[in-house]
Tab-separated table of N, CA and C in Angstrom:
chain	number	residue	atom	x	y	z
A	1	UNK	N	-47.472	-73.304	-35.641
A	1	UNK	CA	-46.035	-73.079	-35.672
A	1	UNK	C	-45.372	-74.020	-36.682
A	2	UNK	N	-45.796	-74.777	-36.587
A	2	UNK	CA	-45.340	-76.165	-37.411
A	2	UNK	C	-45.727	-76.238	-38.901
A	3	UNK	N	-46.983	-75.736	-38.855
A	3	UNK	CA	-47.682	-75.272	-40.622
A	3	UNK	C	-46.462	-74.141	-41.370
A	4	UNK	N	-46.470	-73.112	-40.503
A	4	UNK	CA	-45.413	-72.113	-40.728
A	4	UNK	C	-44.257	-72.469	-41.205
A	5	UNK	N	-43.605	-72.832	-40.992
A	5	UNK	CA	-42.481	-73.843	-40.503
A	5	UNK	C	-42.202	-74.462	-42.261
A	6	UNK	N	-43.295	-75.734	-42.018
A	6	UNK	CA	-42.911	-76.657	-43.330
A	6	UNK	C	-43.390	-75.335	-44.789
A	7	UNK	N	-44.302	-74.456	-44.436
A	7	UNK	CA	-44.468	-73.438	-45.791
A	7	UNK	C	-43.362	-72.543	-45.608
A	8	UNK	N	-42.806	-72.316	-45.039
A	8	UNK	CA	-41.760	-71.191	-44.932
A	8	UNK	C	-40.335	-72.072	-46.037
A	9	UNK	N	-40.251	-73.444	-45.602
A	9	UNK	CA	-38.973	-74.418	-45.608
A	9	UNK	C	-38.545	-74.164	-47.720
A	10	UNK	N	-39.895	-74.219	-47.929
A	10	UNK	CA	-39.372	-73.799	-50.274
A	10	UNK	C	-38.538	-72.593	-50.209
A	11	UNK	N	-39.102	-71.740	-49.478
A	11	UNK	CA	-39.074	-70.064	-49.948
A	11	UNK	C	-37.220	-70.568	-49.224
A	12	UNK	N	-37.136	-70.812	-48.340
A	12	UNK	CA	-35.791	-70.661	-47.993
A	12	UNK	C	-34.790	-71.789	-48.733
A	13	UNK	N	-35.121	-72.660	-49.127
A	13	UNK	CA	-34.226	-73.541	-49.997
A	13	UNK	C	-34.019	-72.576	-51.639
A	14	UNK	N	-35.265	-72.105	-52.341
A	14	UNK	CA	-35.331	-71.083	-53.138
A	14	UNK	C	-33.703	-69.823	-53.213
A	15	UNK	N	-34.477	-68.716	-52.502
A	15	UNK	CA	-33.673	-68.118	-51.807
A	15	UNK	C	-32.295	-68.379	-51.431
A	16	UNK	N	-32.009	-69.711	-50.609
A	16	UNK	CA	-30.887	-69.796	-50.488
A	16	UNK	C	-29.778	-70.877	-51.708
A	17	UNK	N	-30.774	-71.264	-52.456
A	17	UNK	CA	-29.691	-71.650	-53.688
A	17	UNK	C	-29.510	-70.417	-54.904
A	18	UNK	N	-30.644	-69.911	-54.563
A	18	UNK	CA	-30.364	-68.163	-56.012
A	18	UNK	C	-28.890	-67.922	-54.951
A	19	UNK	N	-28.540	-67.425	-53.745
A	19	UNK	CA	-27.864	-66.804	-53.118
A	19	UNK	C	-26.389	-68.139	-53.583
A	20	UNK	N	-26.423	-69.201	-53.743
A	20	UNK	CA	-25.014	-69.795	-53.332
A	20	UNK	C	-24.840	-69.729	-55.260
A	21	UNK	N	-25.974	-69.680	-56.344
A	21	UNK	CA	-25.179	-69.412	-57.250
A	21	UNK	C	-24.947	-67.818	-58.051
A	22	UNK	N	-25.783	-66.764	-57.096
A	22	UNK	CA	-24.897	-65.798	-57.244
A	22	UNK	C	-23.564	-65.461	-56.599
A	23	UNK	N	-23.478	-66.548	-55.226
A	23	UNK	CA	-22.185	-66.913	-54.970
A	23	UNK	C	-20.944	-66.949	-55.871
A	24	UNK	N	-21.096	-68.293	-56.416
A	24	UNK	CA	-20.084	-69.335	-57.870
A	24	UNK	C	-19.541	-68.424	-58.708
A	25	UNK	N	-21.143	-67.188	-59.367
A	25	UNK	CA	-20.843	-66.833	-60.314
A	25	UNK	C	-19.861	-65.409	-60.085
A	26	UNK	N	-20.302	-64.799	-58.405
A	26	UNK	CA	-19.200	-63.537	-58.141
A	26	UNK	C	-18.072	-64.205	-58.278
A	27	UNK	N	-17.792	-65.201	-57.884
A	27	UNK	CA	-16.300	-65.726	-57.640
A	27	UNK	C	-15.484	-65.753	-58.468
A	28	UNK	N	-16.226	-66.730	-59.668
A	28	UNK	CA	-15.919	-67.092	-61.122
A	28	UNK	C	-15.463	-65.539	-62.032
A	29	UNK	N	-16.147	-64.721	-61.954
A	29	UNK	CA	-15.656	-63.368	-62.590
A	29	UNK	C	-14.700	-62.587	-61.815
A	30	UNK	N	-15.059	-62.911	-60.908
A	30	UNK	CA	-13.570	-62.000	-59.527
A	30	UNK	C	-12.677	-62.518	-60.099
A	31	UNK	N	-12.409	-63.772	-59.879
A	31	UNK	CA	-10.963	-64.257	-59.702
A	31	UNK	C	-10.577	-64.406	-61.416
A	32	UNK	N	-11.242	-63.896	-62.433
A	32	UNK	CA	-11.151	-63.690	-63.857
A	32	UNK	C	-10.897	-62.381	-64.035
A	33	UNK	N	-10.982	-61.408	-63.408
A	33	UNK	CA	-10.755	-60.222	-63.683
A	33	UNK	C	-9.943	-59.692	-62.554
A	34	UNK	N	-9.009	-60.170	-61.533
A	34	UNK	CA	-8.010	-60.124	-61.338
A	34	UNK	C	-6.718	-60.554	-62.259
A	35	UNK	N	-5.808	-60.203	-61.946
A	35	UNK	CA	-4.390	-61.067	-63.255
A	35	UNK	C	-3.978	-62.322	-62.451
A	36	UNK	N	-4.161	-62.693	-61.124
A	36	UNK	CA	-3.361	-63.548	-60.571
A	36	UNK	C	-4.481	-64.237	-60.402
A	37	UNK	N	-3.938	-65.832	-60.293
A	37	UNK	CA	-4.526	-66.945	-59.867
A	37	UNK	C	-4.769	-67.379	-58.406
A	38	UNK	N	-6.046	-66.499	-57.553
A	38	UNK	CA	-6.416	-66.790	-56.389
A	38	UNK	C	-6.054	-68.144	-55.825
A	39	UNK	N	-6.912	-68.521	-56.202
A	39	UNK	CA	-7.342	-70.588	-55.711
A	39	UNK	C	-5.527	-70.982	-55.473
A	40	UNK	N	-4.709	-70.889	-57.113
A	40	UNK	CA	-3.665	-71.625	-56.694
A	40	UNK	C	-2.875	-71.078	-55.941
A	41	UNK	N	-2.916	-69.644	-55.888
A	41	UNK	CA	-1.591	-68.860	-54.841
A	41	UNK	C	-2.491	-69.634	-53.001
A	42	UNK	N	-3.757	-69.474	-52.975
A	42	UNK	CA	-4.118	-70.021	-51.465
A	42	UNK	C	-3.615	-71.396	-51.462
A	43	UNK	N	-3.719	-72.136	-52.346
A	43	UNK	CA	-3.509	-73.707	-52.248
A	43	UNK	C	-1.787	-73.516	-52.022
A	44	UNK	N	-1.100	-72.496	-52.528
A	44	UNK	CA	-0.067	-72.502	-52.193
A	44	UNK	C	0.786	-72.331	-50.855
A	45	UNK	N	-0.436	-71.758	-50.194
A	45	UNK	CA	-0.210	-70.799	-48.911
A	45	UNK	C	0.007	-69.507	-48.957
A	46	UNK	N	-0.315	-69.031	-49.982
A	46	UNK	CA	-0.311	-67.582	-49.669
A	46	UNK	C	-1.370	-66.465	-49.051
A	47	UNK	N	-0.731	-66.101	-48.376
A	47	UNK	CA	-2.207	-65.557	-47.078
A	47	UNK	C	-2.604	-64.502	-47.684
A	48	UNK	N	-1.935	-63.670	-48.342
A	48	UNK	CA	-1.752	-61.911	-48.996
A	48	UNK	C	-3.333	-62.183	-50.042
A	49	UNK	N	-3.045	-63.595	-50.971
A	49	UNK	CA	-4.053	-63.849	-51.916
A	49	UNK	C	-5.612	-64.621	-51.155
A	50	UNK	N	-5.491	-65.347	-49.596
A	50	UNK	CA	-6.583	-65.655	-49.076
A	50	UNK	C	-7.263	-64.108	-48.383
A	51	UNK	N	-6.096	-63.388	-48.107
A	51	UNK	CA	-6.991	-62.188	-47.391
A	51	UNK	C	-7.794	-61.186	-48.256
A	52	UNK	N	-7.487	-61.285	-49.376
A	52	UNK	CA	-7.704	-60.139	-50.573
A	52	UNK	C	-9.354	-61.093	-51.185
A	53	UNK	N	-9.088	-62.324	-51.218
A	53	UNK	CA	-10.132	-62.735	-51.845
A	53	UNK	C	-11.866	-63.051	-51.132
A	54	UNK	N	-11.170	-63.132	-49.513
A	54	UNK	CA	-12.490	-63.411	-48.294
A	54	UNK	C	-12.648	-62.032	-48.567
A	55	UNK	N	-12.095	-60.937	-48.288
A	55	UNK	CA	-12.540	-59.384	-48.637
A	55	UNK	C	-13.561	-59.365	-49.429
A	56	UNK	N	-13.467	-59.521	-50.401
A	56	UNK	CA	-14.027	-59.547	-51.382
A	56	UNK	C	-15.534	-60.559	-51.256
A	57	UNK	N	-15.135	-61.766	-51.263
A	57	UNK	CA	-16.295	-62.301	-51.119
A	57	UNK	C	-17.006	-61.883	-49.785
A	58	UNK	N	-16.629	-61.911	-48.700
A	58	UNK	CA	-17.756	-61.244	-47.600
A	58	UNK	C	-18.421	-59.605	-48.182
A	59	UNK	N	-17.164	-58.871	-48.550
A	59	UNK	CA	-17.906	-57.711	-49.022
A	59	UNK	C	-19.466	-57.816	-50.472
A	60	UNK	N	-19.137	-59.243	-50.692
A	60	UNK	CA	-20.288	-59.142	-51.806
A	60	UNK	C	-21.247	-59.944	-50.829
A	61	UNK	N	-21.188	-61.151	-50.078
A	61	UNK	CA	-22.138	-61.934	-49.444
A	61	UNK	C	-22.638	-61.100	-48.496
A	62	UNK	N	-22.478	-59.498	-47.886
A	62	UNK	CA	-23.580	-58.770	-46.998
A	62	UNK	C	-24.184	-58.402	-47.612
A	63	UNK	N	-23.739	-57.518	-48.800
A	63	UNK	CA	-25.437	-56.937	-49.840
A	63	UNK	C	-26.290	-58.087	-50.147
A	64	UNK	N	-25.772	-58.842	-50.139
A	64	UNK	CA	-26.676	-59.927	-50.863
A	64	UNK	C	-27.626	-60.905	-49.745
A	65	UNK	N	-26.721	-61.056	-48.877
A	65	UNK	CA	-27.972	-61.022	-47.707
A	65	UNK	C	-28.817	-60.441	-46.932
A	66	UNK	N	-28.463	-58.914	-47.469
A	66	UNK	CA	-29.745	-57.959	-46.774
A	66	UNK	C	-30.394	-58.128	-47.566
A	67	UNK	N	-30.177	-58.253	-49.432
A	67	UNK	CA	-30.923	-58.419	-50.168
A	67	UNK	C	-32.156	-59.637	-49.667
A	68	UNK	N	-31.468	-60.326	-49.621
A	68	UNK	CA	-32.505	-61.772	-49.390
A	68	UNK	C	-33.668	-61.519	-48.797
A	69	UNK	N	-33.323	-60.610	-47.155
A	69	UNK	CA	-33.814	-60.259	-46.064
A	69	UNK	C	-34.735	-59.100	-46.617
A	70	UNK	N	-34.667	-58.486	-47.709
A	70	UNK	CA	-35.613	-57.252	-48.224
A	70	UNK	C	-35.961	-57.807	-49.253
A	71	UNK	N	-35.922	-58.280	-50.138
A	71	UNK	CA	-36.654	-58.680	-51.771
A	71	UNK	C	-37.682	-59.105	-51.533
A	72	UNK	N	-38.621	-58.961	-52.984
A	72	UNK	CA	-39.941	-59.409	-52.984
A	72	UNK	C	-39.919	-60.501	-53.515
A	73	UNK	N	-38.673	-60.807	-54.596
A	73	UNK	CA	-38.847	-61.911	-55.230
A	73	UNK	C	-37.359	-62.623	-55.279
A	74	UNK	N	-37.696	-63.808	-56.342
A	74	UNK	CA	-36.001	-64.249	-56.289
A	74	UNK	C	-35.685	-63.450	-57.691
A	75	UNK	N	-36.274	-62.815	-58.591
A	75	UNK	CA	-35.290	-62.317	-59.733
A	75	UNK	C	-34.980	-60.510	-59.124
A	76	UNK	N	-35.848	-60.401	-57.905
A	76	UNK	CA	-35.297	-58.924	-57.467
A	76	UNK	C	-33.971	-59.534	-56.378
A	77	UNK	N	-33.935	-60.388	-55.785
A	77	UNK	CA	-32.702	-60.976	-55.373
A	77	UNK	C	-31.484	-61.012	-56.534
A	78	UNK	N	-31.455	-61.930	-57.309
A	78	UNK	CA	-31.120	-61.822	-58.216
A	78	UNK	C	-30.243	-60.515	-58.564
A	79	UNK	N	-31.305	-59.195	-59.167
A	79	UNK	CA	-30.974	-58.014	-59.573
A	79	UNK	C	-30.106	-57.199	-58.373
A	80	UNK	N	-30.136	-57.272	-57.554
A	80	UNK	CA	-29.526	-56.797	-56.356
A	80	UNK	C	-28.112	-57.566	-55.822
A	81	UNK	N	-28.254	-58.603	-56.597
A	81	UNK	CA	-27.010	-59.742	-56.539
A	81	UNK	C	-25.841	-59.371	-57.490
A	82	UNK	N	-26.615	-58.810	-58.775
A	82	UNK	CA	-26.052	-58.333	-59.888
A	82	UNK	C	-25.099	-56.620	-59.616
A	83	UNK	N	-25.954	-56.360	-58.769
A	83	UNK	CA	-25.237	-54.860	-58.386
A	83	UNK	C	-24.461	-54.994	-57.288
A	84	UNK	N	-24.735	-55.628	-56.317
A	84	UNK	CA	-23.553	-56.107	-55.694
A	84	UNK	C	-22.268	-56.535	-56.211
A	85	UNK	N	-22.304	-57.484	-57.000
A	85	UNK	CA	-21.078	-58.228	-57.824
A	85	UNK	C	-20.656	-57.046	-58.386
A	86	UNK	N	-21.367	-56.115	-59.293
A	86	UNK	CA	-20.500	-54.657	-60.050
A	86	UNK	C	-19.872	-54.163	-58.962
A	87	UNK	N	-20.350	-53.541	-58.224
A	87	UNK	CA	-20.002	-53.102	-56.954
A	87	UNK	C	-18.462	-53.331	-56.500
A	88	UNK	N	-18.201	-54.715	-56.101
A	88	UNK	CA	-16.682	-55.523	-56.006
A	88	UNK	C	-16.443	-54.808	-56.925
A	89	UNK	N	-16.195	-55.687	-57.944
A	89	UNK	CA	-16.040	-55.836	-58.884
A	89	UNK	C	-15.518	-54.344	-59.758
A	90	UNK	N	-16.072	-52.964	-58.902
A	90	UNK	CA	-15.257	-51.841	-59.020
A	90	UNK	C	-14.738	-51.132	-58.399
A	91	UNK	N	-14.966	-51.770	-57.078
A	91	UNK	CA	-13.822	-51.612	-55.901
A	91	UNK	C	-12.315	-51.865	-55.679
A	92	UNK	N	-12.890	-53.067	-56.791
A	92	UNK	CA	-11.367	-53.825	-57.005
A	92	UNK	C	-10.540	-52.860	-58.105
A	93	UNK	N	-11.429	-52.714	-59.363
A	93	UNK	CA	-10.464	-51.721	-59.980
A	93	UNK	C	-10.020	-50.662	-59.831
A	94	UNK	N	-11.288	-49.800	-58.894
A	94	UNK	CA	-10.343	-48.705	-58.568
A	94	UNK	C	-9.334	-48.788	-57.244
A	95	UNK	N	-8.783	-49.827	-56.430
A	95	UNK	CA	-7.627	-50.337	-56.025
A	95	UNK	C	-6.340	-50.236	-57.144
A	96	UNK	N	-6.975	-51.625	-57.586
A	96	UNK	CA	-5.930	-51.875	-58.591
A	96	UNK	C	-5.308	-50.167	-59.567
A	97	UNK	N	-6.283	-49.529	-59.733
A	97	UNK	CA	-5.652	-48.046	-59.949
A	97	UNK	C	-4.715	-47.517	-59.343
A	98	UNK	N	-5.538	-47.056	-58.019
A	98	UNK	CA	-4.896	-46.654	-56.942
A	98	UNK	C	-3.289	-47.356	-56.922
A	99	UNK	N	-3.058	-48.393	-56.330
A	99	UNK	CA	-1.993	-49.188	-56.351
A	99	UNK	C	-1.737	-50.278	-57.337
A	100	UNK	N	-1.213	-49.919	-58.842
A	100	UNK	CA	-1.098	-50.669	-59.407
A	100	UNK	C	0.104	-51.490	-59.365
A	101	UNK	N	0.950	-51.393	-58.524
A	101	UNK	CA	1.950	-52.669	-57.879
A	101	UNK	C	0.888	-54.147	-57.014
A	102	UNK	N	-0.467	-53.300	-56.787
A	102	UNK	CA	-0.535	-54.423	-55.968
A	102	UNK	C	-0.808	-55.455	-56.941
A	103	UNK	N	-0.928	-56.271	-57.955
A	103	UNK	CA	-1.194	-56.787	-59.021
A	103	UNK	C	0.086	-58.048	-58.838
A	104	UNK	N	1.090	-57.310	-58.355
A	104	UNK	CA	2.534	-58.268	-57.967
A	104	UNK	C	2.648	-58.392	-56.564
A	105	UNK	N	2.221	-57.189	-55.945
A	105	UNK	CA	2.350	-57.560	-54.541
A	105	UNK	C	1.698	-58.586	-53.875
A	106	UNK	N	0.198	-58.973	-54.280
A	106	UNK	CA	-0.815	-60.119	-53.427
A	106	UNK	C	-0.082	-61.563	-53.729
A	107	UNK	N	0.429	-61.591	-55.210
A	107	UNK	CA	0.701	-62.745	-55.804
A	107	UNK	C	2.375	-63.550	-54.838
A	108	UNK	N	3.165	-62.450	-54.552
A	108	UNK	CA	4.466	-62.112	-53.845
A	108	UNK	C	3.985	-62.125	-52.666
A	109	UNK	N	2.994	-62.480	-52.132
A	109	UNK	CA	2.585	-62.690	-50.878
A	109	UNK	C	2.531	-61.788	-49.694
A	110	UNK	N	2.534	-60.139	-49.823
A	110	UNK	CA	2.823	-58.929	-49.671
A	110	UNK	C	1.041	-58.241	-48.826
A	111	UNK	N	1.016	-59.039	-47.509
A	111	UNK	CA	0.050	-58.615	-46.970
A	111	UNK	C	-0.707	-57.485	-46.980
A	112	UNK	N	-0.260	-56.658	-46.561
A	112	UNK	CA	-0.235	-55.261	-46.431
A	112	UNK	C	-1.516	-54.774	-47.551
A	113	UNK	N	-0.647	-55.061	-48.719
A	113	UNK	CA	-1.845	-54.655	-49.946
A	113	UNK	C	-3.789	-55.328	-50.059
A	114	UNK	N	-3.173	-56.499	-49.574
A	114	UNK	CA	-4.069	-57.804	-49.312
A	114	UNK	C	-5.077	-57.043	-47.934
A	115	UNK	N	-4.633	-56.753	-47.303
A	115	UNK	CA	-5.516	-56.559	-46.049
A	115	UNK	C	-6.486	-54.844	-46.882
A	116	UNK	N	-5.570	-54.007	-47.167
A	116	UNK	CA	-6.352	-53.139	-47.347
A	116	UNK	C	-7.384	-52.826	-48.774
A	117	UNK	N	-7.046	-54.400	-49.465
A	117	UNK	CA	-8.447	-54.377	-50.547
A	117	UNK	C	-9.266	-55.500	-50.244
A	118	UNK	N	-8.977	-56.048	-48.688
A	118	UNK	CA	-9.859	-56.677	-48.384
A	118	UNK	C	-10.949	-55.932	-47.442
A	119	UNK	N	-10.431	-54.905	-46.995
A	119	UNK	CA	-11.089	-53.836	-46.037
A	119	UNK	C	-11.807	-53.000	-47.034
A	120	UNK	N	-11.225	-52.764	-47.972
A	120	UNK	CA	-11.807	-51.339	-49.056
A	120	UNK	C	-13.264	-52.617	-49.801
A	121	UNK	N	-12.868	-53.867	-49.593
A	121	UNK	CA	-13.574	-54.521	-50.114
A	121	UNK	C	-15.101	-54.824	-48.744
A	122	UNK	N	-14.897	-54.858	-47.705
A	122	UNK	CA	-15.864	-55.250	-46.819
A	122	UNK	C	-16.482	-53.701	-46.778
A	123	UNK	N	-15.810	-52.631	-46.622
A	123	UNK	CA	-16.354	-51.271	-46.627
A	123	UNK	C	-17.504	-51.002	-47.532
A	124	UNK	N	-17.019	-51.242	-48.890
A	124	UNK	CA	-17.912	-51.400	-49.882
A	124	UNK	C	-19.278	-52.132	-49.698
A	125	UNK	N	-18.721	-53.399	-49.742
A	125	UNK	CA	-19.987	-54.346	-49.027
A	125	UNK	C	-20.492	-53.767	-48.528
A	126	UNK	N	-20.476	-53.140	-46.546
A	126	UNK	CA	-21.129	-52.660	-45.805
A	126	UNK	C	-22.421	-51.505	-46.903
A	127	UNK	N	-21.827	-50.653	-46.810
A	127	UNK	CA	-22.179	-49.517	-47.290
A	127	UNK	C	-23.348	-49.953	-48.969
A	128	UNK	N	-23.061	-50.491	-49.774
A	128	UNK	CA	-23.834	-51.334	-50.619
A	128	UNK	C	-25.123	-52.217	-50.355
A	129	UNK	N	-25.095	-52.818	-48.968
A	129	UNK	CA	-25.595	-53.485	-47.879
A	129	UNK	C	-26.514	-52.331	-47.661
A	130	UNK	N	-26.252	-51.413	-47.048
A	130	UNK	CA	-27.193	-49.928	-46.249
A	130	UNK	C	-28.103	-49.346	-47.791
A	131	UNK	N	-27.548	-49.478	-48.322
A	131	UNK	CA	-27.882	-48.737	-49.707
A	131	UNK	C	-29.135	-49.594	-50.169
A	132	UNK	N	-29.393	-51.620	-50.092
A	132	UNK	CA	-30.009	-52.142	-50.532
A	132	UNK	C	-31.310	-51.785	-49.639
A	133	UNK	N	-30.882	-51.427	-48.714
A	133	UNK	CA	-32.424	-51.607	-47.272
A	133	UNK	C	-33.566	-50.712	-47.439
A	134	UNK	N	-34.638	-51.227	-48.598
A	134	UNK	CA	-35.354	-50.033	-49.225
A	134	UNK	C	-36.760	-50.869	-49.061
């Protein structure tokens, strides 16, 4: 149990640092290819811009942990990390289509918009998630 254990302990330090910097790097392009400034509208208190952005990131951190849970390797992690992030990443635009006020509304602190591209955003996830389980 214990042999198991200490050989199992790489593969999961591995694994779980590919996972925290395909983390950094979804974030880093999200909040770049939105128009508004996430980080400072939350530091501001704005909830409209914390709800829109956990959306988002949980909707990318489930594909990517079924990924973990199914890959053979860390660059097929990786690749599955990469389609996840597109994934957001065009969830968000076709929102931002859909409702192109919301662009002023999250920033204006305008929940409403915020909750439902954080939902259109976990939906995605989910479903992206089901899609990886191969």
């Amino acid at each position: 149990m214990l042999n198991h254990f200490l050989t199992a302990v790489p593969s999961f330090f591995a694994y779980f640092g590919v996972a925290i910097v395909l983390i950094a790097i979804f974030l880093l392009v999200y909040v770049n290819v939105t128009p508004y400034e996430e980080v400072a509208l939350i530091r501001a208190g704005n909830s409209a811009a914390a709800v829109s952005l956990s959306g988002a990131l949980f909707g990318f951190v489930m594909p990517v942990a079924n990924a973990i849970a199914h890959s053979e390797s860390l660059a097929d992690l990786a690749a599955w990390g990469g389609v996840a992030g597109i994934v957001q990443i065009l969830a968000y635009l076709a929102a931002r289509f859909a409702f192109p006020q919301m662009n002023s509304d999250i920033p204006a602190g305008k929940v409403a918009p915020a909750i439902f591209l954080a939902v259109l955003s976990l939906s995605v996830g989910l479903v992206s998630a089901a899609c990886m389980s191969y």
